[in-house]
Amino acid sequence: MQSINTQPHQHITLVGAGIMSATLGILLKELNPNFSITIYERLPQVAAESSDAWNNAGTGHSAFCELNYTPELPGGRVDISKAIKIATSFELSKSFWAYLVSHQYFDHPEAFINNIPHISFVWGEENTAYLKKRFEAMKQHPLFAEMQFSADAGQLAGWMPLVMQGRDNSQPTAATRMPIGTDVNFGNLTRVLFAHLNSLPGVELLLSHEVRDLEKQDDGTWLVKYRDLVFDTDYERFTGMVFIGAGGGALPLLHKSDITEAKGYGGFPISGQWLVCNNEAVIQQHEAKVYGKASVGAPPMSVPHLDTRIIDGKKALLFGPFAGFSTKFLKNGSYFDLPASIEFDNILPMLGVGIHNIPLTRYLIQQVTLSHQDRVAALREYYPNARAEEWQLAIAGQRVQVIKRDEEEWGKLEFGTELVHSADGTLAALLGASPGASTAVSAMLDVLNSCFPRLMQSDEWKAKLEQMIPLYDESIPVETIIEHRRKNNALLHLDD
Ligand SMILES: Cc1cc2nc3c(=O)[nH]c(=O)nc-3n(C[C@H](O)[C@H](O)[C@H](O)COP(=O)(O)OP(=O)(O)OC[C@H]3O[C@@H](n4cnc5c(N)ncnc54)[C@H](O)[C@@H]3O)c2cc1C
């Protein structure tokens, strides 16, 4: 074991080289260029897990098309409060990216963000009535003022020809469309952020280096134990603050840190799969992200969608995600990840989740037994003329859903993200993966608030934050958000 000595109190450790660590690293260096930062990544490259473009759906989640963000309440009212929060949070991310573009961090924002209209599409009397009601509620809000609604088959065919061709018109169909929706290549974005970060003084990016253990020291610092996977050599190093941005790998490391706040957390991995179209003529006929309604028992992130993607300048067409079950916590992880994560203090919450989520279990069993023909049958609900031979299966990233203690049911399965941090703010970990990369900036502002509360209130940091992310104070009036959206869209070469 080799020891590397730095001045630990001024040193920050970021575990994992995905979009979260990239965002936090840049924010920290902008706020204090004197911070020294080490990023550890177990893979030989950055952005190769969930943040890679092929491993996620690339939707800039603005709640334009995701029906699970706008539930219908028992009295019939559609609640849009979560949609407003998510749309605001995405504008926050855009305002940071626009700042980076205006400071020449990227020359071509279209390498990572492009306009693709966001459409919600439903069929049947009940769903059509819900969509109309949702539209009426949303269009009142300035963030969604551009939303269009149609139940006219001709207009719908203009918006999404593949979805309407060959459709049985005996039941009603309806859609809403937001022309200013986006597709984001989070992989490219992460790579550009790391290229910049790695060029700054005091930043060290260690690829093929896996963090194995974290030990709190009496003086408040942390001992990071890690392995160079190329030379099979172990090292250790003291650091002042640790952010575990390890995606699916965050939970095991959080347990290793032994902080009280980590007790009782468990994780349940759900993998994703897409059908990818291989017919260029078909790909060119679609220009939207078309989101439908989740089937009964399906977790919210399994809402089916027929998606135009722009990956490395090329259009692609994907349908999914289909859920899969694997005991791995990372796509490039180990089958022992799930069993190894079971501990004395999370066994009850994990059992509770198993017992109280029978519809989810049933849904997952049904999903893992699907054949290619079954998947194509699901695709035909969105693209009736789909030909089985024009679609191939691709494996997406792993999502580890958070399991938390719960008084009534022992354990509860959460589908959002959860920031867990030590009381003294020297360690923070991000668990879960939804709404995910789109909200990276607000998630990392939460890390800064939890770990640097005093500095976040200082005039110096406030002024810098105001300059980088003018929307960082989320109580900002909606008119100001719209004003910034206009400016950000111009800088990011997006439509307004
Ligand atoms: C199927 C699917 C669809 C999605 N769709 C969307 C979408 O449409 N829109 C959206 O905004 N978000 C989406 N997401 C979520 C989004 O991809 C994630 O929230 C985001 O990429 C997470 O970023 P991260 O940096 O936390 O993790 P990751 O990108 O997974 O990076 C974590 C890194 O940590 C490394 N690591 C792990 N353990 C260690 C260790 N011990 N030592 C060193 N390195 C380690 C890993 O190798 C990895 O590179 C989707 C996710 C999935 C799986």
Coordinates of C-alpha atoms and ligand atoms in Angstrom, one line a residue:
M1 CA 0.0 0.0 0.0
Q2 CA 1.5 3.4 -1.0
S3 CA 0.6 6.6 0.7
I4 CA 0.3 9.9 -1.2
N5 CA 0.4 13.0 1.0
T6 CA -1.2 16.3 0.1
Q7 CA -2.7 19.0 2.2
P8 CA -5.9 17.1 2.9
H9 CA -8.0 19.9 4.2
Q10 CA -7.8 21.7 0.9
H11 CA -8.2 18.7 -1.2
I12 CA -11.5 17.4 -2.7
T13 CA -12.2 13.9 -3.9
L14 CA -14.8 13.1 -6.6
V15 CA -15.5 9.4 -7.1
G16 CA -16.8 8.6 -10.6
A17 CA -16.4 10.4 -13.9
G18 CA -20.0 10.9 -15.0
I19 CA -22.1 14.0 -15.5
M20 CA -22.5 14.6 -11.7
S21 CA -18.8 14.7 -10.8
A22 CA -18.0 16.7 -14.0
T23 CA -20.6 19.3 -13.0
L24 CA -19.5 19.5 -9.4
G25 CA -15.8 19.7 -10.4
I26 CA -16.4 22.7 -12.7
L27 CA -18.6 24.5 -10.2
L28 CA -16.0 24.0 -7.4
K29 CA -13.1 25.3 -9.6
E30 CA -15.2 28.3 -10.8
L31 CA -16.1 29.1 -7.2
N32 CA -12.6 28.7 -5.9
P33 CA -9.8 28.1 -8.4
N34 CA -7.4 27.2 -5.5
F35 CA -9.3 24.0 -4.7
S36 CA -7.2 20.9 -5.6
I37 CA -9.4 18.1 -6.9
T38 CA -8.8 14.4 -7.6
I39 CA -11.3 12.4 -9.7
Y40 CA -11.2 8.6 -9.6
E41 CA -12.8 6.6 -12.3
R42 CA -12.7 2.8 -12.4
L43 CA -13.1 2.6 -16.2
P44 CA -10.4 3.6 -18.7
Q45 CA -12.6 6.5 -19.9
V46 CA -15.0 9.1 -18.6
A47 CA -18.7 9.0 -19.2
A48 CA -18.9 5.3 -20.0
E49 CA -21.7 4.3 -17.6
S50 CA -25.2 5.9 -17.3
S51 CA -24.0 9.3 -18.7
D52 CA -23.0 7.8 -22.1
A53 CA -25.5 8.7 -24.8
W54 CA -26.4 5.1 -25.7
N55 CA -27.0 4.3 -22.0
N56 CA -29.7 6.9 -21.3
A57 CA -32.6 8.3 -23.3
G58 CA -31.1 11.8 -23.7
T59 CA -34.3 13.5 -22.8
G60 CA -33.8 17.0 -21.5
H61 CA -36.4 16.4 -18.8
S62 CA -38.6 19.6 -18.7
A63 CA -41.8 17.8 -17.9
F64 CA -43.2 18.7 -21.4
C65 CA -44.0 15.1 -22.3
E66 CA -43.5 12.9 -19.2
L67 CA -47.1 12.1 -18.0
N68 CA -45.8 10.7 -14.7
Y69 CA -44.9 14.2 -13.5
T70 CA -48.5 15.4 -13.8
P71 CA -50.7 13.0 -11.8
E72 CA -54.5 13.3 -11.8
L73 CA -55.7 13.8 -8.2
P74 CA -58.8 12.0 -6.8
G75 CA -61.0 15.0 -7.4
G76 CA -60.0 15.0 -11.1
R77 CA -57.6 18.0 -11.0
V78 CA -54.2 17.5 -12.7
D79 CA -51.4 18.5 -10.4
I80 CA -48.6 20.3 -12.3
S81 CA -46.5 21.3 -9.3
K82 CA -43.8 18.6 -9.9
A83 CA -43.8 19.5 -13.6
I84 CA -43.0 23.2 -12.7
K85 CA -40.2 22.0 -10.4
I86 CA -38.6 19.8 -13.1
A87 CA -38.9 22.4 -15.9
T88 CA -37.3 25.0 -13.6
S89 CA -34.5 22.6 -12.7
F90 CA -33.8 21.9 -16.4
E91 CA -33.6 25.7 -17.1
L92 CA -31.1 25.9 -14.3
S93 CA -28.9 23.3 -16.1
K94 CA -29.3 25.2 -19.3
S95 CA -28.3 28.5 -17.7
F96 CA -25.1 26.9 -16.5
W97 CA -24.4 25.3 -19.9
A98 CA -25.1 28.7 -21.6
Y99 CA -22.6 30.3 -19.2
L100 CA -20.0 27.7 -20.2
V101 CA -20.7 28.3 -23.9
S102 CA -20.4 32.1 -23.5
H103 CA -17.0 31.5 -21.8
Q104 CA -15.9 29.4 -24.8
Y105 CA -15.8 26.1 -22.9
F106 CA -17.6 24.6 -25.9
D107 CA -17.6 25.9 -29.5
H108 CA -20.5 23.8 -30.7
P109 CA -23.4 23.4 -28.3
E110 CA -25.1 21.2 -30.9
A111 CA -22.6 18.5 -30.1
F112 CA -24.5 18.0 -26.9
I113 CA -27.9 19.7 -27.1
N114 CA -30.5 19.9 -29.9
N115 CA -34.1 20.8 -30.3
I116 CA -36.4 17.7 -30.7
P117 CA -40.1 18.4 -30.1
H118 CA -41.5 16.6 -27.0
I119 CA -44.9 14.9 -27.6
S120 CA -47.2 13.1 -25.2
F121 CA -49.4 10.6 -27.1
V122 CA -52.4 8.7 -25.7
W123 CA -55.3 6.6 -27.0
G124 CA -58.7 5.7 -25.6
E125 CA -61.5 7.9 -24.1
E126 CA -60.1 8.1 -20.6
N127 CA -56.5 8.9 -21.5
T128 CA -57.6 11.5 -24.1
A129 CA -59.8 13.3 -21.5
Y130 CA -56.8 13.3 -19.1
L131 CA -54.4 14.7 -21.7
K132 CA -56.9 17.5 -22.5
K133 CA -57.2 18.3 -18.8
R134 CA -53.4 18.2 -18.4
F135 CA -53.0 20.5 -21.4
E136 CA -55.6 23.0 -20.0
A137 CA -53.7 23.1 -16.7
M138 CA -50.2 23.4 -18.2
K139 CA -50.8 26.0 -20.9
Q140 CA -51.8 28.5 -18.2
H141 CA -48.3 28.4 -16.9
P142 CA -45.7 30.5 -18.7
L143 CA -43.2 27.6 -18.7
F144 CA -45.6 25.6 -20.8
A145 CA -47.3 28.4 -22.8
E146 CA -46.0 27.0 -26.2
M147 CA -47.8 23.7 -25.6
Q148 CA -50.1 22.6 -28.5
F149 CA -52.9 20.0 -28.2
S150 CA -54.6 18.1 -30.9
A151 CA -57.1 15.2 -31.2
D152 CA -57.2 15.5 -35.0
A153 CA -55.7 12.5 -36.7
G154 CA -54.6 14.6 -39.7
Q155 CA -52.7 17.0 -37.5
L156 CA -51.2 14.2 -35.4
A157 CA -50.0 12.6 -38.6
G158 CA -48.2 15.8 -39.5
W159 CA -46.5 15.8 -36.0
M160 CA -45.6 12.1 -36.0
P161 CA -46.2 10.3 -39.3
L162 CA -44.8 6.9 -38.2
V163 CA -47.1 6.9 -35.1
M164 CA -50.2 7.5 -37.1
Q165 CA -49.6 5.5 -40.3
G166 CA -51.5 2.2 -40.2
R167 CA -53.3 3.0 -37.0
D168 CA -56.8 1.7 -36.2
N169 CA -58.8 4.9 -36.0
S170 CA -61.7 3.3 -34.2
Q171 CA -60.6 4.7 -30.9
P172 CA -59.7 8.4 -30.1
T173 CA -56.1 9.5 -30.1
A174 CA -54.7 12.8 -28.8
A175 CA -51.3 14.4 -28.3
T176 CA -49.6 17.5 -26.9
R177 CA -46.5 18.9 -28.5
M178 CA -43.8 21.2 -27.2
P179 CA -41.6 22.4 -30.1
I180 CA -38.8 23.6 -27.7
G181 CA -38.1 20.1 -26.3
T182 CA -34.5 18.9 -26.3
D183 CA -32.4 15.9 -26.8
V184 CA -29.1 16.0 -24.8
N185 CA -26.0 13.9 -25.4
F186 CA -24.9 13.8 -21.8
G187 CA -21.9 11.7 -22.7
N188 CA -20.5 14.4 -25.0
L189 CA -21.3 17.0 -22.4
T190 CA -19.5 15.1 -19.7
R191 CA -16.4 14.5 -21.9
V192 CA -16.1 18.2 -22.8
L193 CA -16.5 19.2 -19.1
F194 CA -13.8 16.7 -18.1
A195 CA -11.5 17.9 -20.9
H196 CA -11.8 21.4 -19.5
L197 CA -11.6 20.4 -15.9
N198 CA -8.5 18.3 -16.5
S199 CA -6.7 21.2 -18.1
L200 CA -7.0 23.3 -14.9
P201 CA -4.2 23.6 -12.4
G202 CA -4.7 21.5 -9.3
V203 CA -7.0 18.9 -11.0
E204 CA -6.0 15.3 -11.4
L205 CA -8.2 12.7 -13.3
L206 CA -7.2 9.1 -12.5
L207 CA -8.7 6.7 -15.0
S208 CA -8.7 2.9 -14.3
H209 CA -8.5 3.8 -10.6
E210 CA -11.2 2.3 -8.3
V211 CA -12.0 3.7 -4.9
R212 CA -12.3 0.7 -2.5
D213 CA -12.8 2.2 0.9
L214 CA -13.3 5.5 2.8
E215 CA -12.3 5.9 6.4
K216 CA -13.1 8.9 8.5
Q217 CA -10.1 10.3 10.5
D218 CA -10.1 11.8 14.0
D219 CA -9.1 15.2 12.5
G220 CA -12.2 15.3 10.3
T221 CA -10.4 14.3 7.1
W222 CA -11.0 11.1 5.1
L223 CA -8.6 8.4 4.1
V224 CA -9.4 7.3 0.5
K225 CA -8.2 3.8 -0.3
Y226 CA -8.0 3.0 -4.0
R227 CA -6.5 0.6 -6.5
D228 CA -4.7 1.3 -9.8
L229 CA -6.5 -1.3 -11.9
V230 CA -3.8 -1.4 -14.6
F231 CA -0.9 -2.1 -12.3
D232 CA -2.9 -3.8 -9.5
T233 CA -1.4 -1.5 -6.9
D234 CA -3.2 -0.1 -3.9
Y235 CA -2.8 3.4 -2.7
E236 CA -4.2 5.6 0.0
R237 CA -4.6 9.4 0.3
F238 CA -6.0 11.9 2.8
T239 CA -8.7 14.3 1.6
G240 CA -10.9 17.0 3.1
M241 CA -14.1 16.3 1.4
V242 CA -15.6 13.3 -0.6
F243 CA -18.4 13.4 -3.2
I244 CA -19.5 9.9 -4.2
G245 CA -20.8 10.5 -7.8
A246 CA -20.3 6.8 -8.6
G247 CA -23.8 6.2 -10.1
G248 CA -24.8 2.6 -9.3
G249 CA -21.5 2.3 -7.5
A250 CA -22.5 5.0 -4.9
L251 CA -24.4 2.8 -2.5
P252 CA -21.6 0.3 -1.7
L253 CA -19.1 3.1 -1.1
L254 CA -21.6 5.0 1.0
H255 CA -21.9 1.9 3.2
K256 CA -18.1 1.7 3.4
S257 CA -18.0 5.3 4.7
D258 CA -19.9 4.1 7.7
I259 CA -21.6 7.5 8.3
T260 CA -24.8 7.3 10.4
E261 CA -26.8 8.9 7.7
A262 CA -26.2 6.0 5.4
K263 CA -27.9 3.5 7.7
G264 CA -30.9 1.6 6.3
Y265 CA -30.3 2.5 2.7
G266 CA -30.5 -0.3 0.1
G267 CA -30.6 -0.5 -3.6
F268 CA -32.6 -2.3 -6.3
P269 CA -31.1 -2.5 -9.8
I270 CA -33.3 -2.2 -12.8
S271 CA -31.5 -2.4 -16.2
G272 CA -32.8 -0.9 -19.4
Q273 CA -32.9 -2.1 -23.0
W274 CA -33.8 -0.3 -26.3
L275 CA -34.9 -1.3 -29.7
V276 CA -32.7 0.6 -32.1
C277 CA -33.9 1.1 -35.7
N278 CA -31.4 0.2 -38.5
N279 CA -33.4 1.5 -41.5
E280 CA -32.2 5.0 -42.4
A281 CA -35.4 5.8 -44.4
V282 CA -37.5 5.1 -41.3
I283 CA -35.2 7.1 -39.0
Q284 CA -35.5 10.2 -41.2
Q285 CA -39.4 10.1 -41.0
H286 CA -39.5 10.7 -37.3
E287 CA -38.6 14.0 -35.5
A288 CA -39.9 13.9 -32.0
K289 CA -39.7 12.3 -28.6
V290 CA -43.1 10.6 -28.2
Y291 CA -43.9 9.6 -24.6
G292 CA -46.9 7.4 -23.7
K293 CA -48.4 6.2 -20.5
A294 CA -46.7 3.6 -18.3
S295 CA -48.4 0.2 -18.1
V296 CA -49.8 -1.0 -14.8
G297 CA -47.1 -1.9 -12.2
A298 CA -44.4 -0.4 -14.3
P299 CA -41.9 1.9 -12.6
P300 CA -42.3 5.5 -13.7
M301 CA -39.0 5.5 -15.6
S302 CA -40.2 2.7 -17.8
V303 CA -42.7 4.9 -19.7
P304 CA -42.4 3.8 -23.3
H305 CA -41.2 6.4 -25.8
L306 CA -40.3 6.5 -29.5
D307 CA -37.3 8.8 -29.6
T308 CA -35.4 10.7 -32.1
R309 CA -31.9 11.0 -30.9
I310 CA -29.0 13.1 -32.2
I311 CA -25.8 11.1 -31.3
D312 CA -22.5 12.4 -32.6
G313 CA -24.2 14.5 -35.2
K314 CA -26.3 11.6 -36.6
K315 CA -30.0 11.0 -36.2
A316 CA -31.1 7.7 -34.5
L317 CA -34.4 6.2 -33.6
L318 CA -34.9 4.3 -30.4
F319 CA -37.9 2.7 -28.7
G320 CA -38.0 1.7 -25.0
P321 CA -36.9 1.3 -22.4
F322 CA -37.7 -2.3 -21.7
A323 CA -36.8 -3.2 -18.1
G324 CA -34.5 -6.0 -17.3
F325 CA -33.2 -7.5 -14.1
S326 CA -29.6 -7.9 -13.3
T327 CA -27.9 -8.0 -9.9
K328 CA -25.2 -5.7 -11.2
F329 CA -25.2 -2.1 -9.9
L330 CA -23.2 -0.8 -12.9
K331 CA -23.4 -1.9 -16.5
N332 CA -19.7 -2.8 -16.1
G333 CA -20.3 -4.1 -12.6
S334 CA -20.3 -7.4 -10.8
Y335 CA -23.2 -9.9 -10.4
F336 CA -22.3 -9.9 -6.7
D337 CA -23.2 -6.2 -6.3
L338 CA -26.8 -6.7 -5.1
P339 CA -26.0 -9.6 -2.6
A340 CA -22.9 -7.8 -1.3
S341 CA -25.1 -4.7 -0.6
I342 CA -27.2 -6.5 1.9
E343 CA -26.3 -5.4 5.5
F344 CA -27.7 -5.9 8.9
D345 CA -29.3 -2.4 8.9
N346 CA -30.9 -2.6 5.5
I347 CA -32.2 -6.2 5.4
L348 CA -35.6 -5.2 6.8
P349 CA -36.2 -2.3 4.3
M350 CA -35.1 -4.6 1.5
L351 CA -37.5 -7.4 2.6
G352 CA -40.3 -4.8 3.0
V353 CA -39.8 -3.6 -0.5
G354 CA -39.9 -7.2 -1.8
I355 CA -43.2 -7.9 0.0
H356 CA -45.0 -4.7 -0.8
N357 CA -44.1 -4.3 -4.5
I358 CA -45.7 -7.4 -6.0
P359 CA -47.0 -5.5 -9.1
L360 CA -43.4 -4.3 -9.8
T361 CA -42.1 -7.9 -9.4
R362 CA -44.7 -9.2 -11.7
Y363 CA -43.9 -6.4 -14.2
L364 CA -40.2 -7.2 -14.1
I365 CA -40.8 -11.0 -14.5
Q366 CA -43.0 -10.2 -17.5
Q367 CA -40.3 -7.9 -19.0
V368 CA -37.4 -10.3 -18.7
T369 CA -39.3 -13.0 -20.4
L370 CA -40.1 -10.9 -23.5
S371 CA -39.0 -12.2 -26.9
H372 CA -38.1 -10.0 -29.9
Q373 CA -41.6 -10.4 -31.3
D374 CA -43.1 -9.3 -27.9
R375 CA -40.9 -6.2 -27.9
V376 CA -41.9 -5.4 -31.5
A377 CA -45.6 -5.9 -30.5
A378 CA -45.0 -3.2 -27.8
L379 CA -43.3 -1.0 -30.4
R380 CA -46.3 -1.4 -32.8
E381 CA -48.5 0.4 -30.3
Y382 CA -46.4 3.5 -31.2
Y383 CA -45.4 2.6 -34.7
P384 CA -48.0 0.3 -36.1
N385 CA -46.1 -0.5 -39.4
A386 CA -42.8 -1.4 -37.6
R387 CA -41.0 -4.4 -39.2
A388 CA -39.3 -6.7 -36.7
E389 CA -36.1 -7.1 -38.9
E390 CA -35.5 -3.3 -38.8
W391 CA -35.0 -3.2 -35.1
Q392 CA -32.2 -4.5 -32.9
L393 CA -31.9 -4.8 -29.1
A394 CA -29.3 -2.7 -27.3
I395 CA -28.5 -2.6 -23.6
A396 CA -28.9 0.7 -21.8
G397 CA -27.4 1.7 -18.4
Q398 CA -28.2 0.3 -15.0
R399 CA -30.4 2.3 -12.5
V400 CA -30.2 1.5 -8.9
Q401 CA -33.5 2.5 -7.3
V402 CA -33.2 3.8 -3.7
I403 CA -34.6 1.7 -0.9
K404 CA -35.3 3.6 2.3
R405 CA -36.5 2.7 5.8
D406 CA -40.2 3.1 6.2
E407 CA -42.2 2.9 9.5
E408 CA -45.3 1.2 8.0
E409 CA -43.8 -1.1 5.3
W410 CA -40.3 -1.5 6.7
G411 CA -38.8 -0.3 3.4
K412 CA -39.9 1.9 0.6
L413 CA -38.7 2.0 -3.1
E414 CA -38.0 5.5 -4.3
F415 CA -37.7 6.3 -8.0
G416 CA -36.1 9.7 -7.6
T417 CA -32.6 10.8 -6.6
E418 CA -31.5 11.1 -3.0
L419 CA -28.6 13.1 -1.7
V420 CA -27.2 11.6 1.5
H421 CA -24.5 13.6 3.4
S422 CA -22.7 13.5 6.7
A423 CA -23.8 16.0 9.3
D424 CA -20.4 17.8 9.1
G425 CA -20.6 18.1 5.3
T426 CA -17.3 16.3 4.6
L427 CA -19.0 13.5 2.6
A428 CA -22.0 13.4 0.2
A429 CA -23.3 10.7 -2.1
L430 CA -25.9 10.8 -4.8
L431 CA -28.2 7.8 -5.0
G432 CA -30.9 7.0 -7.6
A433 CA -31.1 8.2 -11.2
S434 CA -34.3 10.1 -12.0
P435 CA -34.9 12.7 -13.4
G436 CA -31.2 12.3 -13.6
A437 CA -28.7 14.0 -15.7
S438 CA -31.1 16.8 -16.7
T439 CA -31.1 18.0 -13.2
A440 CA -27.3 17.6 -12.6
V441 CA -26.8 21.3 -11.9
S442 CA -29.5 21.6 -9.2
A443 CA -28.4 18.3 -7.7
M444 CA -24.8 19.6 -7.5
L445 CA -26.0 22.9 -6.0
D446 CA -27.6 20.7 -3.3
V447 CA -24.3 19.1 -2.7
L448 CA -22.6 22.6 -2.3
N449 CA -25.4 23.7 0.1
S450 CA -24.9 20.6 2.2
C451 CA -21.1 20.5 2.2
F452 CA -20.2 24.2 2.0
P453 CA -23.1 26.0 3.7
R454 CA -21.0 28.9 5.1
L455 CA -19.2 29.6 1.8
M456 CA -22.5 29.3 -0.1
Q457 CA -23.7 32.2 2.0
S458 CA -20.6 34.3 1.4
D459 CA -20.9 37.4 -0.8
E460 CA -18.1 36.1 -3.0
W461 CA -19.7 32.7 -3.8
K462 CA -23.2 34.3 -4.1
A463 CA -21.9 36.8 -6.7
K464 CA -20.1 34.1 -8.7
L465 CA -23.2 31.8 -8.6
E466 CA -25.4 34.7 -9.8
Q467 CA -23.0 35.1 -12.7
M468 CA -22.8 31.4 -13.6
I469 CA -26.4 30.3 -12.9
P470 CA -28.6 33.4 -12.6
L471 CA -31.5 31.1 -11.8
Y472 CA -29.8 29.4 -8.9
D473 CA -32.2 30.9 -6.4
E474 CA -35.2 28.8 -7.3
S475 CA -37.7 31.3 -5.7
I476 CA -37.0 33.6 -8.8
P477 CA -40.2 34.8 -10.5
V478 CA -41.3 32.8 -13.5
E479 CA -41.1 35.8 -15.8
T480 CA -37.4 36.0 -15.0
I481 CA -37.0 32.3 -15.8
I482 CA -38.7 32.8 -19.2
E483 CA -36.4 35.8 -19.9
H484 CA -33.3 33.7 -19.1
R485 CA -34.7 30.8 -21.1
R486 CA -34.8 33.0 -24.2
K487 CA -31.2 34.1 -23.7
N488 CA -30.0 30.6 -22.9
N489 CA -31.7 29.1 -25.9
A490 CA -30.0 31.7 -28.1
L491 CA -26.5 30.8 -26.6
L492 CA -27.2 27.1 -26.9
H493 CA -28.4 27.5 -30.6
L494 CA -31.9 26.3 -29.6
D495 CA -35.3 27.5 -30.8
D496 CA -37.3 29.8 -28.6
Ligands
LIG1 C1 -32.0 3.6 -19.1 C2 -31.7 5.0 -18.6 C3 -32.4 6.1 -19.2 C4 -32.1 7.4 -18.7 N1 -32.7 8.4 -19.4 C5 -32.4 9.7 -18.9 C6 -32.9 10.8 -19.7 O1 -33.6 10.6 -20.7 N2 -32.7 12.0 -19.2 C7 -31.9 12.2 -18.1 O2 -31.7 13.4 -17.7 N3 -31.4 11.2 -17.4 C8 -31.6 9.9 -17.8 N4 -31.1 8.9 -17.1 C9 -30.3 9.1 -15.9 C10 -28.9 9.6 -16.1 O3 -28.3 8.8 -17.1 C11 -28.1 9.5 -14.8 O4 -28.9 10.2 -13.8 C12 -26.8 10.2 -14.9 O5 -26.1 9.8 -16.1 C13 -26.0 9.8 -13.7 O6 -24.8 10.4 -13.7 P1 -23.7 10.0 -12.7 O7 -22.5 10.9 -12.9 O8 -24.3 10.0 -11.3 O9 -23.4 8.4 -12.9 P2 -22.6 7.7 -14.1 O10 -22.7 8.3 -15.4 O11 -23.1 6.3 -14.0 O12 -21.1 7.8 -13.6 C14 -20.7 7.1 -12.4 C15 -19.2 6.7 -12.7 O13 -18.7 6.2 -11.4 C16 -17.8 5.2 -11.7 N5 -17.6 4.4 -10.5 C17 -18.5 3.6 -9.9 N6 -17.9 3.1 -8.7 C18 -16.6 3.6 -8.7 C19 -15.6 3.4 -7.7 N7 -15.7 2.7 -6.7 N8 -14.4 4.1 -8.0 C20 -14.2 4.8 -9.1 N9 -15.2 5.0 -10.0 C21 -16.4 4.4 -9.8 C22 -18.5 4.4 -12.9 O14 -17.6 3.6 -13.6 C23 -19.1 5.6 -13.7 O15 -18.2 6.0 -14.7 C24 -31.3 7.6 -17.6 C25 -30.6 6.5 -17.0 C26 -30.8 5.2 -17.5 C27 -30.1 4.0 -17.0

